[in-house]
PDB file of C-alpha atoms in Angstrom:
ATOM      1  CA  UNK A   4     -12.368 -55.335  43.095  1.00  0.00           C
ATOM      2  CA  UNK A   5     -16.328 -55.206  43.101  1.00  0.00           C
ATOM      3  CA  UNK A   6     -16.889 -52.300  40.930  1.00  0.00           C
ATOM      4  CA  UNK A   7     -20.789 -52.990  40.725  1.00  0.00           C
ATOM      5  CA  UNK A   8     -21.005 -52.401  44.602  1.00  0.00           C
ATOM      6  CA  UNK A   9     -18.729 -49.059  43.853  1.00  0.00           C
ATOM      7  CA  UNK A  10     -21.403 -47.650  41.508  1.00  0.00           C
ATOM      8  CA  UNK A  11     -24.385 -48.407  43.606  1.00  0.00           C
ATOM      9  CA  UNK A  12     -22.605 -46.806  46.794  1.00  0.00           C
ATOM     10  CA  UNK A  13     -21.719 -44.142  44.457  1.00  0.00           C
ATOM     11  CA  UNK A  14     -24.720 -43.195  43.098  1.00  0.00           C
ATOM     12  CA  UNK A  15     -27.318 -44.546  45.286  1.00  0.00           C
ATOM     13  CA  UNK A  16     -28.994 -46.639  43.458  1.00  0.00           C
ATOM     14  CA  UNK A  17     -28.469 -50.644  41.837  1.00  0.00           C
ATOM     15  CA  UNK A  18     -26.944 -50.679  38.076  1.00  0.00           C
ATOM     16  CA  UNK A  19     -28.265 -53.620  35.938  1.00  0.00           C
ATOM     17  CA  UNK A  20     -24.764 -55.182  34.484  1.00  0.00           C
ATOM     18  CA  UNK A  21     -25.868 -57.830  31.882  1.00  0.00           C
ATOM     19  CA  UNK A  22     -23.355 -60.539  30.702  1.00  0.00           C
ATOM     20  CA  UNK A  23     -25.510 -62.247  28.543  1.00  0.00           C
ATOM     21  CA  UNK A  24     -25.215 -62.120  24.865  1.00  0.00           C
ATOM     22  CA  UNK A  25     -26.475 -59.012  22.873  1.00  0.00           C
ATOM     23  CA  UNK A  26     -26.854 -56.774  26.505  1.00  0.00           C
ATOM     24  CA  UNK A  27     -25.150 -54.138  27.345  1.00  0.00           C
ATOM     25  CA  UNK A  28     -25.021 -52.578  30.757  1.00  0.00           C
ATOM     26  CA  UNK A  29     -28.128 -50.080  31.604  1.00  0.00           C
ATOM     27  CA  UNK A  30     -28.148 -47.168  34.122  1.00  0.00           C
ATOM     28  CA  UNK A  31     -28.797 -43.635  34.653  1.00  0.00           C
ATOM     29  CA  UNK A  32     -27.072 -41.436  32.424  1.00  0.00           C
ATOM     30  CA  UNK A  33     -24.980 -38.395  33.619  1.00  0.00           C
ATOM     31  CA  UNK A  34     -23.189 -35.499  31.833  1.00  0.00           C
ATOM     32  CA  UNK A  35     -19.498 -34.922  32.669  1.00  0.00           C
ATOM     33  CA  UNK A  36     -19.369 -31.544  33.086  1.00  0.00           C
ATOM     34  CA  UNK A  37     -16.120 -29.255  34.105  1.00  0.00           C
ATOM     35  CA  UNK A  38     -16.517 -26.384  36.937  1.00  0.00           C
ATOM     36  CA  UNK A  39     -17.022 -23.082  35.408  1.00  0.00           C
ATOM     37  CA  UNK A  40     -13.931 -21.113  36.341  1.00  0.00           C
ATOM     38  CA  UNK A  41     -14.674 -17.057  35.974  1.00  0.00           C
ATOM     39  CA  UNK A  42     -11.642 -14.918  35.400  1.00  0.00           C
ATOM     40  CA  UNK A  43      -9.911 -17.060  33.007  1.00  0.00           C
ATOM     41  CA  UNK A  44     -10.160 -15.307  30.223  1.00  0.00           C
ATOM     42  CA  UNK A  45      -9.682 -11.846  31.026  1.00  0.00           C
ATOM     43  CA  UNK A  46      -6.137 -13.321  32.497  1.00  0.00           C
ATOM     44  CA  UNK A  47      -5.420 -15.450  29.156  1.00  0.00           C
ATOM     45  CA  UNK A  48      -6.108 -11.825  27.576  1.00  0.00           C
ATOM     46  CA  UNK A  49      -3.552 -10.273  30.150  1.00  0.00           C
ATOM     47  CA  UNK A  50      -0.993 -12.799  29.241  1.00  0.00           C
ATOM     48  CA  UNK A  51      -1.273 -12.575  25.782  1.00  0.00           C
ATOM     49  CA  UNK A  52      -0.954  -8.746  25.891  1.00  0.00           C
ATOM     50  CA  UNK A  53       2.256  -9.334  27.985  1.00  0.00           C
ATOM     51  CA  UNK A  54       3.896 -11.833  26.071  1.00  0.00           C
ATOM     52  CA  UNK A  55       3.091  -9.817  22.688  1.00  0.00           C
ATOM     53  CA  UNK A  56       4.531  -6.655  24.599  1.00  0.00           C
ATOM     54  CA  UNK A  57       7.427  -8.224  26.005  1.00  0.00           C
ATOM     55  CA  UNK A  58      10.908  -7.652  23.623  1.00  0.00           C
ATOM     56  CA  UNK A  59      12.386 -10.704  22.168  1.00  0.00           C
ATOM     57  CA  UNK A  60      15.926 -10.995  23.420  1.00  0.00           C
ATOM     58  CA  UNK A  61      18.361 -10.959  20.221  1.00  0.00           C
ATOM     59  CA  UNK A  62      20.562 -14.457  19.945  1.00  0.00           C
ATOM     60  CA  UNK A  63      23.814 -13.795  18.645  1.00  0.00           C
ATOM     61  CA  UNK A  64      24.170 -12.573  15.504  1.00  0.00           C
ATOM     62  CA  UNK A  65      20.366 -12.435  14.655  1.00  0.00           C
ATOM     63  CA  UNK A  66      20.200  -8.577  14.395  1.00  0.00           C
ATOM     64  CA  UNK A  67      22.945  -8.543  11.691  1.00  0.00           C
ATOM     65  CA  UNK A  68      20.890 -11.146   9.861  1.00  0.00           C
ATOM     66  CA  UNK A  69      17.662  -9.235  10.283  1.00  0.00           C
ATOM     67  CA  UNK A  70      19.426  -5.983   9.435  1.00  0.00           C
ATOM     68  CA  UNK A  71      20.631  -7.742   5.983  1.00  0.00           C
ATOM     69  CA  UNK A  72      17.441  -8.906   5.086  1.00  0.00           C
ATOM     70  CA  UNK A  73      15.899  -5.688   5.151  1.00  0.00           C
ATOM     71  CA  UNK A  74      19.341  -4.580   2.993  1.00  0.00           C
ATOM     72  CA  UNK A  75      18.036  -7.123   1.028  1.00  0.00           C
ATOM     73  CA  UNK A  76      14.076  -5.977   0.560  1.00  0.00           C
ATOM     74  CA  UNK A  77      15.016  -2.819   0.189  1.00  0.00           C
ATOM     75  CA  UNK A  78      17.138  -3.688  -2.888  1.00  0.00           C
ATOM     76  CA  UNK A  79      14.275  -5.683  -4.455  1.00  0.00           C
ATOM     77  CA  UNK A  80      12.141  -2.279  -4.081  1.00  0.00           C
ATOM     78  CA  UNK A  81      15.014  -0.935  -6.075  1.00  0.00           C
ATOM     79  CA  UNK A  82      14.513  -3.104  -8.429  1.00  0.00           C
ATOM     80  CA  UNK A  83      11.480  -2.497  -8.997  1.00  0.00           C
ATOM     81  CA  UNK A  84       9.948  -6.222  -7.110  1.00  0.00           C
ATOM     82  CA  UNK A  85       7.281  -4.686  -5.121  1.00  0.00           C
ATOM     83  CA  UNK A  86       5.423  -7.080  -3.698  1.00  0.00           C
ATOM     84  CA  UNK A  87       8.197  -9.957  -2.371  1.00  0.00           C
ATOM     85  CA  UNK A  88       9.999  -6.598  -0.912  1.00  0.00           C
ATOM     86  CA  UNK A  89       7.005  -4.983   0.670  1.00  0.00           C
ATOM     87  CA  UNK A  90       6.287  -8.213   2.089  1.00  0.00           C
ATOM     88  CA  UNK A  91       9.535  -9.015   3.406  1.00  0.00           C
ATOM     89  CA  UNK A  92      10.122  -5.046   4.550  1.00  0.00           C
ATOM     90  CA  UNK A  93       7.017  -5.567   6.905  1.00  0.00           C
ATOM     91  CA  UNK A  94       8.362  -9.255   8.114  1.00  0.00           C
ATOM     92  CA  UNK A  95      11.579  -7.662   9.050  1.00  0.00           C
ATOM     93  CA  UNK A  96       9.890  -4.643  10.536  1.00  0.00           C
ATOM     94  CA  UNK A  97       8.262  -6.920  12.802  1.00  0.00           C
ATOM     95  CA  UNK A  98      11.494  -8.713  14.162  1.00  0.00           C
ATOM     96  CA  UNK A  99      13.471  -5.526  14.438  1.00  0.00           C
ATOM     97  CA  UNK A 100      10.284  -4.315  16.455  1.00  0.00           C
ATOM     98  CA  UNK A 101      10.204  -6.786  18.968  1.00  0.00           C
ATOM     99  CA  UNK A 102      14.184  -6.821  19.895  1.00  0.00           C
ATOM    100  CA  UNK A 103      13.843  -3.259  20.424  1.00  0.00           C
ATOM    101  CA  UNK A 104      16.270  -2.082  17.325  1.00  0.00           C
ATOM    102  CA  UNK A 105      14.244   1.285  17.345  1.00  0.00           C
ATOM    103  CA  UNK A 106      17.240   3.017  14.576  1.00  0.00           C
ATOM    104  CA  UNK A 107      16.854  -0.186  11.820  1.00  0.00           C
ATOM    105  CA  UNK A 108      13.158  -0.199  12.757  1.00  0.00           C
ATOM    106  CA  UNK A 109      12.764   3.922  11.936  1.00  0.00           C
ATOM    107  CA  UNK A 110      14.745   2.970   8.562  1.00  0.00           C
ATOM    108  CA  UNK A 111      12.873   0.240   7.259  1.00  0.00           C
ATOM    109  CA  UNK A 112       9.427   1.748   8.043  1.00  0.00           C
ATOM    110  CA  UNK A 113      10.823   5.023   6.327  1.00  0.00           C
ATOM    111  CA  UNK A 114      11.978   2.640   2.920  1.00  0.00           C
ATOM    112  CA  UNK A 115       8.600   1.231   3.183  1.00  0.00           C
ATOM    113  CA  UNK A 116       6.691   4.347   3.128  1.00  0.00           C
ATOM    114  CA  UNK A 117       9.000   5.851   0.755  1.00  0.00           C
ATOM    115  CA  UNK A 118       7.724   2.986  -1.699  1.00  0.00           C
ATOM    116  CA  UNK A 119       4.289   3.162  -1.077  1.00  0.00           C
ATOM    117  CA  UNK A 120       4.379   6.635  -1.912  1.00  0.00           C
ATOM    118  CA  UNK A 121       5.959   5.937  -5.204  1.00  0.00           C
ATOM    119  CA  UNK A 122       3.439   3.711  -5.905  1.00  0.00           C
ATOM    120  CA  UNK A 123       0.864   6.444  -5.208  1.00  0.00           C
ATOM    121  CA  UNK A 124      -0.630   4.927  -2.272  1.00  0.00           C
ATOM    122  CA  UNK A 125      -0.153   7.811   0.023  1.00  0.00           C
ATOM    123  CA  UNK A 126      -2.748   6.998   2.979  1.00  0.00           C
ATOM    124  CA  UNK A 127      -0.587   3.816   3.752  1.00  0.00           C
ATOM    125  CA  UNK A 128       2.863   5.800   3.446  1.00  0.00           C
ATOM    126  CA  UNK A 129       1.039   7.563   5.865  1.00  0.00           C
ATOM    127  CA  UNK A 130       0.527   4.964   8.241  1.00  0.00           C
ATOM    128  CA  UNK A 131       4.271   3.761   7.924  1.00  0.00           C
ATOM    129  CA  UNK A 132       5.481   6.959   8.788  1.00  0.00           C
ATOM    130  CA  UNK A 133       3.396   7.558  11.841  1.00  0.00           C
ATOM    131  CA  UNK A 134       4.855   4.087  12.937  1.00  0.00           C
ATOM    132  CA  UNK A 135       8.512   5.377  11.485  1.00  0.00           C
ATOM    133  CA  UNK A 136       7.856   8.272  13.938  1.00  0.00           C
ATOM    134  CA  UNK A 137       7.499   6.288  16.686  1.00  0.00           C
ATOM    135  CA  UNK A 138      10.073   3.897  16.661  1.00  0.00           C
ATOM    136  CA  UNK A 139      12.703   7.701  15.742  1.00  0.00           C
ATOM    137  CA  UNK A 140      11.599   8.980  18.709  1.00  0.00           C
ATOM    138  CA  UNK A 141      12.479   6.149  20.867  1.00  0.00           C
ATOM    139  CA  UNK A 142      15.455   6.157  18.922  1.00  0.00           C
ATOM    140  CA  UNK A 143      16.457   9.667  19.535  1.00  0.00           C
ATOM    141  CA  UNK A 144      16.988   9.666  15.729  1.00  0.00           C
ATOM    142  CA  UNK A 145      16.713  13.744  14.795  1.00  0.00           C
ATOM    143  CA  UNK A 146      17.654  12.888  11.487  1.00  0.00           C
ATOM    144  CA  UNK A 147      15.173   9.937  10.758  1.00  0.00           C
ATOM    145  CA  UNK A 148      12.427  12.417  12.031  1.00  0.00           C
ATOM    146  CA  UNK A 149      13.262  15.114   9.474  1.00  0.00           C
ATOM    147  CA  UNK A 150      13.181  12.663   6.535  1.00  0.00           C
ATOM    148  CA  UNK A 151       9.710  11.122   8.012  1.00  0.00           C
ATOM    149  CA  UNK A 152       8.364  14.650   7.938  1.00  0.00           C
ATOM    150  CA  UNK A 153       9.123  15.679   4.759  1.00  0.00           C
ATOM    151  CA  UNK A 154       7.503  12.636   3.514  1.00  0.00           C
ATOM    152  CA  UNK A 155       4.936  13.408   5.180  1.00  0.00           C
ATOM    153  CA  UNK A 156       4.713  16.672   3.873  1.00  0.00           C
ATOM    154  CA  UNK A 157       4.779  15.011   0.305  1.00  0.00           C
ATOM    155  CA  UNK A 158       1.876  12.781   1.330  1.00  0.00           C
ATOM    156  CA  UNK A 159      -0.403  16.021   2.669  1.00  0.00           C
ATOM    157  CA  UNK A 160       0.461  16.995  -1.035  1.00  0.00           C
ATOM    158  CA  UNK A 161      -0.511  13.921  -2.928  1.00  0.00           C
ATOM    159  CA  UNK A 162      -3.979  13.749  -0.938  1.00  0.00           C
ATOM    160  CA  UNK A 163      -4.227  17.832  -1.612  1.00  0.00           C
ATOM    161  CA  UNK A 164      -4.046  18.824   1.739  1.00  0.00           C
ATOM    162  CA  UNK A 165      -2.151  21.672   1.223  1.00  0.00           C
ATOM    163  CA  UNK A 166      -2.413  23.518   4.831  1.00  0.00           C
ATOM    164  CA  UNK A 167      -0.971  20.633   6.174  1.00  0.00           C
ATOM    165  CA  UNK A 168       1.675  20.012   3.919  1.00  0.00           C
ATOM    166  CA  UNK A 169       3.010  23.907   4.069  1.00  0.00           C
ATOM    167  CA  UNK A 170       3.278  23.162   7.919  1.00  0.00           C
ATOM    168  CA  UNK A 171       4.734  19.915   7.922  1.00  0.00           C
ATOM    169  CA  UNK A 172       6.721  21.209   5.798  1.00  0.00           C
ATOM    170  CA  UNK A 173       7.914  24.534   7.154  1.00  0.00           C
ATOM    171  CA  UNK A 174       8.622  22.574  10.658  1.00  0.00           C
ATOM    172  CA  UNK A 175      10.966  20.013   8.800  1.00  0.00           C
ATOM    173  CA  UNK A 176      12.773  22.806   6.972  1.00  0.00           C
ATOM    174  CA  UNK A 177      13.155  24.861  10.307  1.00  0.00           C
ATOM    175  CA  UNK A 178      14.170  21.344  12.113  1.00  0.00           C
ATOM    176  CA  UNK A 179      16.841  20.791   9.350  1.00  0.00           C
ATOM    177  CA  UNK A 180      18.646  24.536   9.785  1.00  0.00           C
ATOM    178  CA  UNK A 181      18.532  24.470  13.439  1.00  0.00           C
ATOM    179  CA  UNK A 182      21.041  21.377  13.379  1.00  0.00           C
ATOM    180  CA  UNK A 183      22.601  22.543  10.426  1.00  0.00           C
ATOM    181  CA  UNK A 184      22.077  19.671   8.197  1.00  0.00           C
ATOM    182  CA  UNK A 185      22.096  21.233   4.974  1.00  0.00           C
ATOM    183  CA  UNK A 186      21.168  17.595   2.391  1.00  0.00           C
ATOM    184  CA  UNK A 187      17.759  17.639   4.727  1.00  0.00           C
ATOM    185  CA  UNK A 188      17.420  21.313   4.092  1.00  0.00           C
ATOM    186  CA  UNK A 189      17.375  20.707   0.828  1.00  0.00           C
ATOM    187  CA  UNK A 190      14.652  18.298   0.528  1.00  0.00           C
ATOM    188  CA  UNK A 191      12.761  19.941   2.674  1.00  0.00           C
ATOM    189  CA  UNK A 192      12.683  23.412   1.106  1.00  0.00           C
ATOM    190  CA  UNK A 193      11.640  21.115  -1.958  1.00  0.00           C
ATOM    191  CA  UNK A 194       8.943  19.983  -0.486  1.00  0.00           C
ATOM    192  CA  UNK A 195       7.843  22.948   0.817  1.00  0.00           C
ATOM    193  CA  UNK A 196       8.480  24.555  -2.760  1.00  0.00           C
ATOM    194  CA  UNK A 197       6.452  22.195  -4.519  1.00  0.00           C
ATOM    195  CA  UNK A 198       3.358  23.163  -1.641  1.00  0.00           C
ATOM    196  CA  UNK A 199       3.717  26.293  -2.641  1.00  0.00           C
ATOM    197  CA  UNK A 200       3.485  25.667  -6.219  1.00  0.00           C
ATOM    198  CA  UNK A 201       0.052  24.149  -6.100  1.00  0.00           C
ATOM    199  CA  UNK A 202      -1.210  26.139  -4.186  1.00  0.00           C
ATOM    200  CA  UNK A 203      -0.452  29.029  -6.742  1.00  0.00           C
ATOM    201  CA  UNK A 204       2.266  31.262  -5.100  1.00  0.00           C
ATOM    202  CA  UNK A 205       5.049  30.517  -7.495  1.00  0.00           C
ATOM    203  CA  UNK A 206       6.941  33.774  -6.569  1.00  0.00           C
ATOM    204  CA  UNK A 207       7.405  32.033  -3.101  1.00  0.00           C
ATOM    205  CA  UNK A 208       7.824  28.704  -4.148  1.00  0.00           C
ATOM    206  CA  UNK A 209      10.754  30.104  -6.370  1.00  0.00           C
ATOM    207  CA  UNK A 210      12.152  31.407  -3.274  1.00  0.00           C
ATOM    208  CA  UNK A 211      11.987  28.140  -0.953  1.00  0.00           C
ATOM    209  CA  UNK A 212      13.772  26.331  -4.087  1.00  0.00           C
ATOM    210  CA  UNK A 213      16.229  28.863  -4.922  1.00  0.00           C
ATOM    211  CA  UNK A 214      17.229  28.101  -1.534  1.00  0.00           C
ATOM    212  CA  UNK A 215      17.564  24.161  -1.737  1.00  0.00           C
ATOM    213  CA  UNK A 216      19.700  24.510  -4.671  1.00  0.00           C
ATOM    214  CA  UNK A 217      22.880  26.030  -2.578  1.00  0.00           C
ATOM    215  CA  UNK A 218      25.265  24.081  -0.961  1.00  0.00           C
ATOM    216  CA  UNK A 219      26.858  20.643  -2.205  1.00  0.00           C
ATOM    217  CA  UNK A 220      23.327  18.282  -3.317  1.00  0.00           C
ATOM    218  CA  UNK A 221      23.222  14.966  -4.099  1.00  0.00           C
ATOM    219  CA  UNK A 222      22.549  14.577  -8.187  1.00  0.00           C
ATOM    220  CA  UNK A 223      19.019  13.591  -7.272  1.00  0.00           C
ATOM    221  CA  UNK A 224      18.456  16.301  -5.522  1.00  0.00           C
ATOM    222  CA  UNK A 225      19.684  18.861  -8.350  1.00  0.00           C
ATOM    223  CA  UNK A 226      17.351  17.014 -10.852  1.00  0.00           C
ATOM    224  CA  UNK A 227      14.306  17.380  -8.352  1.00  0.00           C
ATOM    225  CA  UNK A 228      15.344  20.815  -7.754  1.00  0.00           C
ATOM    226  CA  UNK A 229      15.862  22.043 -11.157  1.00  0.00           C
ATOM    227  CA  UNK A 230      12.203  20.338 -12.427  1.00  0.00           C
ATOM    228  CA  UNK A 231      10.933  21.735  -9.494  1.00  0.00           C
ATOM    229  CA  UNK A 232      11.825  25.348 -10.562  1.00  0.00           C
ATOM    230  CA  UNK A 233      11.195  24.825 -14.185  1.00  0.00           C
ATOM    231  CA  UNK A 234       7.086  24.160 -13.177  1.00  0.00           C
ATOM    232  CA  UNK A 235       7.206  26.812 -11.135  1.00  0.00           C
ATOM    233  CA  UNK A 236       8.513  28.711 -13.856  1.00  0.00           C
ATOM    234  CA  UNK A 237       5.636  27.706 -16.152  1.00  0.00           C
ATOM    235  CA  UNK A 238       3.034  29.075 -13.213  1.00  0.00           C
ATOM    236  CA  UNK A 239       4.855  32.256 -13.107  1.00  0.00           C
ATOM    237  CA  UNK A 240       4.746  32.624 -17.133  1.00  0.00           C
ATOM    238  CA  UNK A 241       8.755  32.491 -17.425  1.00  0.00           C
ATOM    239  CA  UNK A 242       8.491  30.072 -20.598  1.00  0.00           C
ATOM    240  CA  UNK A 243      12.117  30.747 -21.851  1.00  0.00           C
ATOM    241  CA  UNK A 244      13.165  30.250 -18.347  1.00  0.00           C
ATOM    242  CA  UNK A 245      11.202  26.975 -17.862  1.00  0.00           C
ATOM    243  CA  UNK A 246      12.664  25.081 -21.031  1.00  0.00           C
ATOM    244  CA  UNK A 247      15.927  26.119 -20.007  1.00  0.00           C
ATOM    245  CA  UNK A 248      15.553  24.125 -16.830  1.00  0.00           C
ATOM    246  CA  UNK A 249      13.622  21.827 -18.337  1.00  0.00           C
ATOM    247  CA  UNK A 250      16.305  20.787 -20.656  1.00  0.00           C
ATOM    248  CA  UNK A 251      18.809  21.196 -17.583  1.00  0.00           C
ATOM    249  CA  UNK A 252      17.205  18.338 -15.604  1.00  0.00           C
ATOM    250  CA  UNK A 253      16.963  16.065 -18.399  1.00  0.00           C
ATOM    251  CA  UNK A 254      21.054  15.813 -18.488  1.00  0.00           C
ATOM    252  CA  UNK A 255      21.225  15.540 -15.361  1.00  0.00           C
ATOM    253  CA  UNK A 256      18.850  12.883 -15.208  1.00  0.00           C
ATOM    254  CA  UNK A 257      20.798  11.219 -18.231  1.00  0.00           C
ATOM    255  CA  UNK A 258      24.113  11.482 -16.158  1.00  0.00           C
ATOM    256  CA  UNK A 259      22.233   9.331 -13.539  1.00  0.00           C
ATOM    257  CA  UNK A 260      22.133   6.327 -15.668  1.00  0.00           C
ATOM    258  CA  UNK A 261      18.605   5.431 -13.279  1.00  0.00           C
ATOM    259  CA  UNK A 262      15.489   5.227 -15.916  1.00  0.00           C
ATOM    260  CA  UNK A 263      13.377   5.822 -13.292  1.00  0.00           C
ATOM    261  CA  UNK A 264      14.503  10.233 -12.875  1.00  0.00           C
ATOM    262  CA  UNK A 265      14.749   9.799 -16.999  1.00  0.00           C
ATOM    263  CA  UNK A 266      10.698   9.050 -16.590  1.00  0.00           C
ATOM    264  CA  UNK A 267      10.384  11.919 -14.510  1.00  0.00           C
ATOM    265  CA  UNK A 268      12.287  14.340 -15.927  1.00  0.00           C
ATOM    266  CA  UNK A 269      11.163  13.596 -19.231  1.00  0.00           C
ATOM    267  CA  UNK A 270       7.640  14.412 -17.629  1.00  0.00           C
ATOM    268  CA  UNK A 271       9.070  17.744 -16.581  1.00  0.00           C
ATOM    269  CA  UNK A 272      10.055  18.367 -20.077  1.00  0.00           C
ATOM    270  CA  UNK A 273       6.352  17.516 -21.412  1.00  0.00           C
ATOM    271  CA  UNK A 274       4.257  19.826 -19.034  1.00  0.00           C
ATOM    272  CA  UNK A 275       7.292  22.348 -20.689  1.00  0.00           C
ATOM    273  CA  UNK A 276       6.440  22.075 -24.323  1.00  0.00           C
ATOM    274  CA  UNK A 277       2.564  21.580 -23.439  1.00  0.00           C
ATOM    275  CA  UNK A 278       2.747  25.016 -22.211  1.00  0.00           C
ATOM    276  CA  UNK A 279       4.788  26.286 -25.125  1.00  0.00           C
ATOM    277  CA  UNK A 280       2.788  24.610 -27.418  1.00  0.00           C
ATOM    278  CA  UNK A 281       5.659  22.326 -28.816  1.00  0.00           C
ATOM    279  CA  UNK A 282       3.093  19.532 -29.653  1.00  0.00           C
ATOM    280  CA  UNK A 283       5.688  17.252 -31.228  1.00  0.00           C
ATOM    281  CA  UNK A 284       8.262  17.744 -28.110  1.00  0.00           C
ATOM    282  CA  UNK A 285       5.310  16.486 -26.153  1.00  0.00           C
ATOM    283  CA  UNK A 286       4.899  13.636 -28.066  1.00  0.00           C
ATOM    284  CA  UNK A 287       8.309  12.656 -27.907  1.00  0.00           C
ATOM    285  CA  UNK A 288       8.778  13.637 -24.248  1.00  0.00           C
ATOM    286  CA  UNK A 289       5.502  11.826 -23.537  1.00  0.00           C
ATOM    287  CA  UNK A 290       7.116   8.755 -24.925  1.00  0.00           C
ATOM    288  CA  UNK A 291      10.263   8.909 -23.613  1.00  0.00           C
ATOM    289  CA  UNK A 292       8.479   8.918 -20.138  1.00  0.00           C
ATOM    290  CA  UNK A 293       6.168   6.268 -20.490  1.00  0.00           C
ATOM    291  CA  UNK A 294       9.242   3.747 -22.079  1.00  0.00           C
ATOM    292  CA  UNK A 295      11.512   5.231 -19.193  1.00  0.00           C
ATOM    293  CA  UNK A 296       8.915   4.019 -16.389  1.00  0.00           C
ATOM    294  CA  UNK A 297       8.431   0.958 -17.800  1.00  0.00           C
ATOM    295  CA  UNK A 298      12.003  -0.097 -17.537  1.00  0.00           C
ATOM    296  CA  UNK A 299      12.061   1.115 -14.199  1.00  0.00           C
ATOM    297  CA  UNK A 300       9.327  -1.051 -13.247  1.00  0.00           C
TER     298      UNK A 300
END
């Protein structure tokens, strides 16, 4: 009850307490100062790493919900809404991550490098599919892993790295026959096809084509595949040959009903009459394109 005879045993020496009015009690001033403590942080680092390592247990029913949200950001890439479906793609990817769903994880960093590509940003498809890669493997996905490397093949291509394209390439189409998935086969002979055809060696790239378009193909597939051939066919001086296909790929695209192959194919059908020397047809291809892309955002 004498706290003025705690101090001074405390600290040794008398404290001047003033009642009076306008005083204020006077002593020796001291900092309050915690013990240093070494090795905290590093283990706050540990921790962190542990607890950002550690897989989220999935409550009940919250994959299905994640797995329809990326449904859902995928469809807005469709739709040509890029940035509230990137962003929500990547959110998603995140949560799929972390509760270990390696298969819908490999899928929605594959649809998110798929639309980076499109929007010629290849270096960051590039990144997606090295993390698509990783999340296949650990889910033993063979078929995921063929479709990431013939992306990546088309990436090498975009960037004009054509040695690493060819191989990516080749190992994806060689991947594809071995477990006799003929669809993959397809697109990967088309990649590998449209390698060869900047790098000049049409007579092969006609070959590696030729070869996509047997079996039963997807309609999008047989419109890449016949514009595919009908460039090629330009390189090689076929002319007759290339506006044949040209013209080929442009119903096909029109049976699609999807403006976006209309834009390309149209494209297809410009490079065509450029190298005929059908200015007109250019024209009118050129604009066909252009109004094409636009609607498909």
């Amino acid at each position: 009850g004498l706290p003025g005879r705690f101090a001074q045993l405390l600290w040794g020496s008398p404290l001047v307490v003033g009642v009076g009015k306008g005083r204020r009690g006077v002593g020796r001033s001291r900092v309050a100062e915690q013990p240093a403590e070494y090795g905290v942080l590093q283990q706050n680092v540990q921790e962190t790493r542990e607890a950002r390592d550690t897989p989220t247990w999935p409550a009940p029913g919250e994959l299905p919900a994640l797995r329809r949200r990326m449904a859902a950001a995928t469809q807005l890439l469709a739709q040509g809404r890029h940035a509230p479906g990137l962003r929500q793609l990547r959110h998603v990817l995140g949560g799929l991550v972390r509760r270990e769903d390696w298969a819908h994880a490999a899928r929605g960093a594959l649809a998110l490098a798929v639309s980076l590509s499109g929007r010629g940003r290849p270096r960051e498809a590039q990144d997606a599919l090295d993390e698509a890669r990783r999340y296949a493997d650990r889910a033993s996905d063979t078929g995921a892993l063929i479709d990431i490397a013939v992306l990546k093949s088309q990436a090498w291509i975009d960037l004009a790295r054509l040695d690493e394209a060819e191989s990516v390439a080749g190992a994806a189409l060689a991947a594809a026959r071995g477990v006799d998935d003929g669809p993959r086969a397809a697109t990967a002979s088309l990649a590998l096809g449209r390698c060869l055809f900047w790098r000049g060696r049409y007579a092969e790239a006609e070959l590696a084509l030729s070869a996509a378009a047997r079996g039963p193909l997807s309609p999008e597939i047989v419109v890449q595949i016949r514009a595919a051939r009908a460039r090629v066919s330009v390189g090689a001086g076929d002319l007759p040959r290339a506006v044949s296909l040209a013209r080929e790929a442009t119903e096909a695209a029109r049976q699609l009903a999807d403006p976006a192959w209309s834009a390309m194919a149209a494209g297809v059908a410009a490079f065509v009459h450029l190298a005929v020397n059908d200015l007109d047809a250019v024209d009118q291809d050129v604009r066909q394109s252009l109004g094409a892309a636009r609607q498909a955002r």
